[in-house]
mmCIF file of C-alpha atoms in Angstrom:
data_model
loop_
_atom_site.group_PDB
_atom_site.id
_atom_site.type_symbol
_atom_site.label_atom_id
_atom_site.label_comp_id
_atom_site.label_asym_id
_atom_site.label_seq_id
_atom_site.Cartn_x
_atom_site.Cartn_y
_atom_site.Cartn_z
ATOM 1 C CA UNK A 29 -5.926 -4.237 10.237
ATOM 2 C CA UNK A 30 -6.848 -7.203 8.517
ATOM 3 C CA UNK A 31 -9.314 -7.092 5.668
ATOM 4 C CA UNK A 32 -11.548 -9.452 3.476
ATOM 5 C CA UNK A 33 -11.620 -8.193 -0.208
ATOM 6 C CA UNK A 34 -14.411 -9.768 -1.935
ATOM 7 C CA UNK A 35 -13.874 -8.449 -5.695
ATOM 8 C CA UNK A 36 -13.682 -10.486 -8.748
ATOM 9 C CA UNK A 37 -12.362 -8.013 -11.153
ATOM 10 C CA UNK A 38 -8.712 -8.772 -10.961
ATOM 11 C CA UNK A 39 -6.789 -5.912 -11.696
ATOM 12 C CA UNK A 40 -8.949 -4.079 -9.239
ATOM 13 C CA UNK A 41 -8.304 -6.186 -6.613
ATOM 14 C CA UNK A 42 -4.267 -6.399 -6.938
ATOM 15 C CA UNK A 43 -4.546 -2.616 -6.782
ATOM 16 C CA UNK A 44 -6.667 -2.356 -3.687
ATOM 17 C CA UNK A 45 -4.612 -4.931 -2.414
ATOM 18 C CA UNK A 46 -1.361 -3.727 -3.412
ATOM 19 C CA UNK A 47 -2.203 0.025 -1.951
ATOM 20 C CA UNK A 48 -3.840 -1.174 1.504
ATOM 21 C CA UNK A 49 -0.736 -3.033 2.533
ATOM 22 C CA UNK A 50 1.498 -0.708 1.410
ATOM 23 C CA UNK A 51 -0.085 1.181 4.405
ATOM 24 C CA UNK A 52 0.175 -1.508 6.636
ATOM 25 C CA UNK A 53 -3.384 -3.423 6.277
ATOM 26 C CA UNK A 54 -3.139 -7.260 6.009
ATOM 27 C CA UNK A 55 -5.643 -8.015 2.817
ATOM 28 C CA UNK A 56 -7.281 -11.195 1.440
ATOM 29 C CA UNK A 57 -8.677 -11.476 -1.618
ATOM 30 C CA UNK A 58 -11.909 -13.792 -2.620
ATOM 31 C CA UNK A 59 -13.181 -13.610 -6.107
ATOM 32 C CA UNK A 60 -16.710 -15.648 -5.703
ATOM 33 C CA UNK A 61 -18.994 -14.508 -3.980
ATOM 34 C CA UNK A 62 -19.419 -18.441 -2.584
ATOM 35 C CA UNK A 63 -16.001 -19.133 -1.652
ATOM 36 C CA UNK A 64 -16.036 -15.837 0.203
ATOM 37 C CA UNK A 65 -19.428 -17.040 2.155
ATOM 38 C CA UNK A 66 -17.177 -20.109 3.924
ATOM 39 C CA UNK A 67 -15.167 -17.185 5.042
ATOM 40 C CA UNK A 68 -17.552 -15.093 6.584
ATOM 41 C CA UNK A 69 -17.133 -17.102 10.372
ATOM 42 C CA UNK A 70 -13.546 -15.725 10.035
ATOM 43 C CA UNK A 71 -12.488 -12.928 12.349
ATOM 44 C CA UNK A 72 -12.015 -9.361 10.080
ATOM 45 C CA UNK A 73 -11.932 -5.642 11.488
ATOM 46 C CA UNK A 74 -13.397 -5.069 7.795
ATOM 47 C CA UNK A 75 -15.715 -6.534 4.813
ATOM 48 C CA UNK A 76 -15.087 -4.577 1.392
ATOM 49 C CA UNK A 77 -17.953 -6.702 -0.645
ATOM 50 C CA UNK A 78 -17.757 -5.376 -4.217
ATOM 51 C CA UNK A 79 -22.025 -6.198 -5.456
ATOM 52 C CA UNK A 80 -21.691 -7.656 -8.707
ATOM 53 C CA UNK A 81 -20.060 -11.456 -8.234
ATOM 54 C CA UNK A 82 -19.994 -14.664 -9.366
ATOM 55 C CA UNK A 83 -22.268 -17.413 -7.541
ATOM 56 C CA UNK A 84 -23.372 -15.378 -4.903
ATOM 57 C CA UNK A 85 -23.429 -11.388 -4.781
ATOM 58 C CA UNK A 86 -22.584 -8.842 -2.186
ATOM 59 C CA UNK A 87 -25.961 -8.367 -1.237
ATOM 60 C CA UNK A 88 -26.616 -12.015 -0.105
ATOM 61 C CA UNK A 89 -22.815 -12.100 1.702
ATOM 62 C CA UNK A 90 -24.208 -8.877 3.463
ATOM 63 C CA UNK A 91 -27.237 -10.087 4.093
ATOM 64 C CA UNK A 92 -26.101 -13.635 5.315
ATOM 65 C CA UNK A 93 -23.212 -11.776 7.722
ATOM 66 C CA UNK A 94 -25.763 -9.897 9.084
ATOM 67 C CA UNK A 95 -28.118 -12.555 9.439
ATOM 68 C CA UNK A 96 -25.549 -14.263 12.024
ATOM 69 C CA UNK A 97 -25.425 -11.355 14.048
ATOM 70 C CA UNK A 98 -21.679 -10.630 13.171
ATOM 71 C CA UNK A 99 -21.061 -6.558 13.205
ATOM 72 C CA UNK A 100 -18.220 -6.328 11.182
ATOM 73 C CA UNK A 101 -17.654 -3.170 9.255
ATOM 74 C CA UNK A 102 -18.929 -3.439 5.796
ATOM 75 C CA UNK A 103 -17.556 -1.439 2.809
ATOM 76 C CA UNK A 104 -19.618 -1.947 -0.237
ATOM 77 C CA UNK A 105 -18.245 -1.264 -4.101
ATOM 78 C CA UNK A 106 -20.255 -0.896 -7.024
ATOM 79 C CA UNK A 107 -20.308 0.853 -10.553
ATOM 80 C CA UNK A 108 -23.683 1.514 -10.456
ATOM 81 C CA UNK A 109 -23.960 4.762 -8.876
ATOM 82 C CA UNK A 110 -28.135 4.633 -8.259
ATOM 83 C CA UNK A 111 -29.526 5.777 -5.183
ATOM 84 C CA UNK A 112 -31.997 2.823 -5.165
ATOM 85 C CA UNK A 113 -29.214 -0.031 -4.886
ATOM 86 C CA UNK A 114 -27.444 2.504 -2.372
ATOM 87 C CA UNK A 115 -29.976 2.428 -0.091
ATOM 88 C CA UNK A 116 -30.598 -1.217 -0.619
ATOM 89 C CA UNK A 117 -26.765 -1.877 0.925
ATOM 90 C CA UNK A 118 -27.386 0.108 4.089
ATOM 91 C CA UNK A 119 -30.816 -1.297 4.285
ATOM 92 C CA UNK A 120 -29.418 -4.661 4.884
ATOM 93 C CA UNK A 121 -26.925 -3.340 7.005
ATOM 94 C CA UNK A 122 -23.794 -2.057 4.809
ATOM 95 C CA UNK A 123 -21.698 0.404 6.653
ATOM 96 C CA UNK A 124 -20.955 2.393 4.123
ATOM 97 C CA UNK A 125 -20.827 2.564 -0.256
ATOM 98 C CA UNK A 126 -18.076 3.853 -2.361
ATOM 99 C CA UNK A 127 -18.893 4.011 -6.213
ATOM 100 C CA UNK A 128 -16.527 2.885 -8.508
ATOM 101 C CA UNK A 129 -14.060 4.235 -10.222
ATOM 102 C CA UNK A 130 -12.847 6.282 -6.744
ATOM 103 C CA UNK A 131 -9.911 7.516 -5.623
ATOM 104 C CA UNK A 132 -7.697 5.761 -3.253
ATOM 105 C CA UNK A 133 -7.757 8.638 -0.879
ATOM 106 C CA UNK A 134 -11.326 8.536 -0.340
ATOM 107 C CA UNK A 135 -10.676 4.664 0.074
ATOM 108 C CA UNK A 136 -8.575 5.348 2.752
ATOM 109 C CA UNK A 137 -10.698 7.877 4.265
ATOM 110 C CA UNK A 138 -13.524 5.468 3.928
ATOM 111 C CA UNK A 139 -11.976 2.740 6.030
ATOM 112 C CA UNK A 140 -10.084 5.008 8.701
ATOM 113 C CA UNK A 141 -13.735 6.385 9.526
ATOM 114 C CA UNK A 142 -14.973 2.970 9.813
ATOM 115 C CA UNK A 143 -12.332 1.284 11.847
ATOM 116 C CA UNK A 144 -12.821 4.295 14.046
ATOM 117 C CA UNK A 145 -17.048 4.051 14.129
ATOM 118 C CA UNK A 146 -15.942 0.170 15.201
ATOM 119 C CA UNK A 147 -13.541 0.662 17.807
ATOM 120 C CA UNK A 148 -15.483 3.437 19.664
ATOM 121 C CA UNK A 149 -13.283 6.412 18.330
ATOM 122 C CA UNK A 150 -14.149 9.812 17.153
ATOM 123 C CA UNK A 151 -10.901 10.778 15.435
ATOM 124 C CA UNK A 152 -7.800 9.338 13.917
ATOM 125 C CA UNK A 153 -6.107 9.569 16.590
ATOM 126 C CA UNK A 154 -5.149 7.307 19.609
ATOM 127 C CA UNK A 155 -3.855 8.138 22.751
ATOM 128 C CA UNK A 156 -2.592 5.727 24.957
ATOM 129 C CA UNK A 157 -0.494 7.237 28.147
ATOM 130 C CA UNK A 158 2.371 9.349 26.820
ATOM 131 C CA UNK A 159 1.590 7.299 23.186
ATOM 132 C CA UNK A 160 -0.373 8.957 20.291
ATOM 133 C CA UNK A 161 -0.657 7.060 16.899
ATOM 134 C CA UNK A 162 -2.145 9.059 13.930
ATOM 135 C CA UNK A 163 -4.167 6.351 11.758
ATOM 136 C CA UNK A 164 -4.002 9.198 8.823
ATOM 137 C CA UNK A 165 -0.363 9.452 8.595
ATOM 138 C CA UNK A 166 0.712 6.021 9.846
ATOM 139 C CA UNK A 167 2.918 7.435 12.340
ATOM 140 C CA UNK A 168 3.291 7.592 16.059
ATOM 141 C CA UNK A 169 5.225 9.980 18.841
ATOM 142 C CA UNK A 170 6.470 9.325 22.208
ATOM 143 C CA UNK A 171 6.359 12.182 24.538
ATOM 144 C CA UNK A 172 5.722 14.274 21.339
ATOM 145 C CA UNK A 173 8.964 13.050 20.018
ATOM 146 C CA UNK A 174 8.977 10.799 16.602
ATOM 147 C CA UNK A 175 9.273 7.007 16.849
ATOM 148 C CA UNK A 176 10.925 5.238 14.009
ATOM 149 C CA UNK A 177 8.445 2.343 13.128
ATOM 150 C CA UNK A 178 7.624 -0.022 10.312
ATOM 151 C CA UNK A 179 4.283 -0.468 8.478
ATOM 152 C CA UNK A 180 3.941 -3.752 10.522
ATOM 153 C CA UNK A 181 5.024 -2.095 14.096
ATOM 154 C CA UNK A 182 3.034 0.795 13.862
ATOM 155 C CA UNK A 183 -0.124 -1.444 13.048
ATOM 156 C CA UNK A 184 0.702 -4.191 15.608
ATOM 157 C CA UNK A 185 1.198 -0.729 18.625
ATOM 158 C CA UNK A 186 -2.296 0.565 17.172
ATOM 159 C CA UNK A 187 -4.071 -3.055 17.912
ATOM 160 C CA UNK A 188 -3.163 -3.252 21.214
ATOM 161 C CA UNK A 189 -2.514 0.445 22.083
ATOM 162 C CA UNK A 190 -6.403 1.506 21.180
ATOM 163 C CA UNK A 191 -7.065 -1.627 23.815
ATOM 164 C CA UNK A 192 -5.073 -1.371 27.210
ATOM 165 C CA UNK A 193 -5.797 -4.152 29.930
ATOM 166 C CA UNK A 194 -7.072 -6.295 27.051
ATOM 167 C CA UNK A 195 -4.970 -9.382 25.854
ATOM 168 C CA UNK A 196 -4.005 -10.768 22.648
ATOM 169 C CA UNK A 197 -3.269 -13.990 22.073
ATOM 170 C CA UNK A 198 -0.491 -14.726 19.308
ATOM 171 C CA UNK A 199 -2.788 -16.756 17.154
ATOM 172 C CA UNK A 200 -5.080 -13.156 16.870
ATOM 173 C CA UNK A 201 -2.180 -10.939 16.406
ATOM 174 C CA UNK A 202 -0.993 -13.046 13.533
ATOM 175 C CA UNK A 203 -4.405 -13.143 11.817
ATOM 176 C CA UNK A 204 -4.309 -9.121 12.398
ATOM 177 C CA UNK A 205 -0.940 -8.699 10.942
ATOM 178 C CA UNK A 206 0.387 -10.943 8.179
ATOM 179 C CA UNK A 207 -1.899 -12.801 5.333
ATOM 180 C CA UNK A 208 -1.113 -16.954 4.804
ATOM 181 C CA UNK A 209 1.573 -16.327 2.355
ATOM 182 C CA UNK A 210 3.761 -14.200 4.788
ATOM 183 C CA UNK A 211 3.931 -17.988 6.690
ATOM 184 C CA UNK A 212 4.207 -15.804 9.558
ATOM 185 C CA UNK A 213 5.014 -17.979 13.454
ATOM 186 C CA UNK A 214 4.701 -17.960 16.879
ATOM 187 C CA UNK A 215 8.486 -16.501 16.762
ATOM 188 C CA UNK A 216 7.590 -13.724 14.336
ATOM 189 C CA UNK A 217 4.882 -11.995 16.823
ATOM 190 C CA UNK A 218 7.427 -12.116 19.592
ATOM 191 C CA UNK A 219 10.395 -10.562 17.839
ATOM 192 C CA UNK A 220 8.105 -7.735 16.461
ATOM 193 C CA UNK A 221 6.936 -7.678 20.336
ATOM 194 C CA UNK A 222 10.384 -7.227 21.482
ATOM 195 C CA UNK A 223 11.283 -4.350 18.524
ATOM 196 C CA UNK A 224 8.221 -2.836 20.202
ATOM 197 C CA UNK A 225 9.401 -2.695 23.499
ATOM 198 C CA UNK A 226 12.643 -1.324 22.572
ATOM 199 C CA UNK A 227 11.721 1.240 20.619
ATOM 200 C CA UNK A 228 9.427 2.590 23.415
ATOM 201 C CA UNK A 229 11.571 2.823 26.070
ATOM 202 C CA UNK A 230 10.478 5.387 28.187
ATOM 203 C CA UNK A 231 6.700 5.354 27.566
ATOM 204 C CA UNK A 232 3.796 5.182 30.663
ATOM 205 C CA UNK A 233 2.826 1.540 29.706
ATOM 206 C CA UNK A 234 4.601 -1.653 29.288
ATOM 207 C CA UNK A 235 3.836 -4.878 27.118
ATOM 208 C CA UNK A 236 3.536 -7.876 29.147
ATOM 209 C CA UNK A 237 3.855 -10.966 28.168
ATOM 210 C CA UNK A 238 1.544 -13.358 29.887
ATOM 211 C CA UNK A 239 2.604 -17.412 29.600
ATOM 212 C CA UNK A 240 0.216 -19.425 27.865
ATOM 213 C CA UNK A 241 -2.151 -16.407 27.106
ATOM 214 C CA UNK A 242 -0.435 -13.853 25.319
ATOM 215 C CA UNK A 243 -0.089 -9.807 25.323
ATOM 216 C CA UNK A 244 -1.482 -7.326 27.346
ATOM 217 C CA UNK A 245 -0.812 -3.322 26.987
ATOM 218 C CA UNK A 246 -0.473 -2.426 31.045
ATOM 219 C CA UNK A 247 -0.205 1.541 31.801
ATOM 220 C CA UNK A 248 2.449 2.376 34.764
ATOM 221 C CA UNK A 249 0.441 3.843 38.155
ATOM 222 C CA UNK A 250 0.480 7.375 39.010
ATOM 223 C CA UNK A 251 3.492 8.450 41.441
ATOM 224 C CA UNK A 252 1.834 9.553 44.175
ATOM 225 C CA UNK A 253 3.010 12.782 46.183
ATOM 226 C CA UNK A 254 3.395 14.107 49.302
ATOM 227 C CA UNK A 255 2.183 17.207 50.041
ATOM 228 C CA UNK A 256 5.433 19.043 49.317
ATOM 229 C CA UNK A 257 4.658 17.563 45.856
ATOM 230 C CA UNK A 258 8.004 15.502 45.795
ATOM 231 C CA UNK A 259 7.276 11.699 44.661
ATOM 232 C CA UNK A 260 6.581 8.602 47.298
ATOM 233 C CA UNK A 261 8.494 5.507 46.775
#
């Protein structure tokens, strides 16, 4: 998924950074709380606003991304642990609030319960056809059945898996998946496309491309049968 990381303690950033993509997210980092504001019109499944920063804090980001209307998850960091700024974040609309120092696993379990809140879900798992993707675990299974992925595949398969009939346009996926100094193309989207396609040969959906649009997850029509239950073709 891809994430704006507005935190302007360094080291903590590179190790936020370093540990979401290692599990497949697509970070980017601002360190002012202004230059982050110009960003805010940009398209992110999630906000992680750290409160204390320079020129403008996390509470007037918040507050000025909710004040557009936009409803992008918001994950709030702080070291102070009082209940009073805690219920100032979700007051103006925070999502949720992790006190700092934390453990990376309740990071993790912070954002997979977001990105599920946002997309509608109730677990960490998606099922798409014969398909199911654990979000947890980073893995997926075809028919029950293991499917050798990447990082980058398995997140690409969850974007458009957890949306069947919707399309994707190349320019979105490449936001989703790779960060400016990737340098990522056109070409890149398509040969992780094709990977994609390979690898699930025998799944209850195919990837279409559609000229001049882009992507669309399209699950195969029920065999009909007759009434001796044998298949109609």
């Amino acid at each position: 998924m891809r994430i704006l990381l507005v935190e302007d303690t360094a080291d903590v950033a590179e190790a936020i950074i370093s540990h979401l993509a290692r599990i497949g997210h697509t970070v980017e980092w601002e360190s002012n709380g202004a230059q982050a504001s110009q960003r805010l019109g940009d398209s992110y499944d999630l906000l992680i606003l750290d409160v204390m920063l320079p020129q403008q804090d996390g509470f007037s980001l918040l507050e000025q991304l909710r004040g557009r209307g936009q409803h992008t998850p918001v994950l709030m960091l702080t070291a102070c642990a009082e209940i009073e700024e805690r219920v100032r974040a979700l007051d103006l609309g925070a999502d949720d609030y992790l006190v700092k120092p934390f453990d990376f696993r309740e990071l993790d379990a912070r954002i997979r319960v977001l990105l599920r809140r946002s997309g509608g879900e109730s677990t960490n798992q998606i099922q798409c056809a014969n398909l199911r993707i654990d979000r947890k675990s980073r893995t997926a299974t075809l028919d029950g059945a293991p499917i050798e992925l990447t990082r980058r595949e398995v997140t690409l398969l969850e974007i458009i898996a957890a949306r069947p009939g919707r399309i994707f346009n190349k320019d979105e996926l490449m936001d989703r998946l790779f960060t400016v100094d990737d340098s990522p193309n056109a070409n890149t989207v398509e040969q992780y496309v094709a990977r994609l396609r390979k690898k699930l040969a025998g799944a209850a959906f195919e990837i279409r491309t559609l000229r001049g649009l882009g992507y669309q997850l399209v699950l195969q029509a029920p065999v009909a049968a007759d009434a001796g239950g044998n298949a109609l073709h």
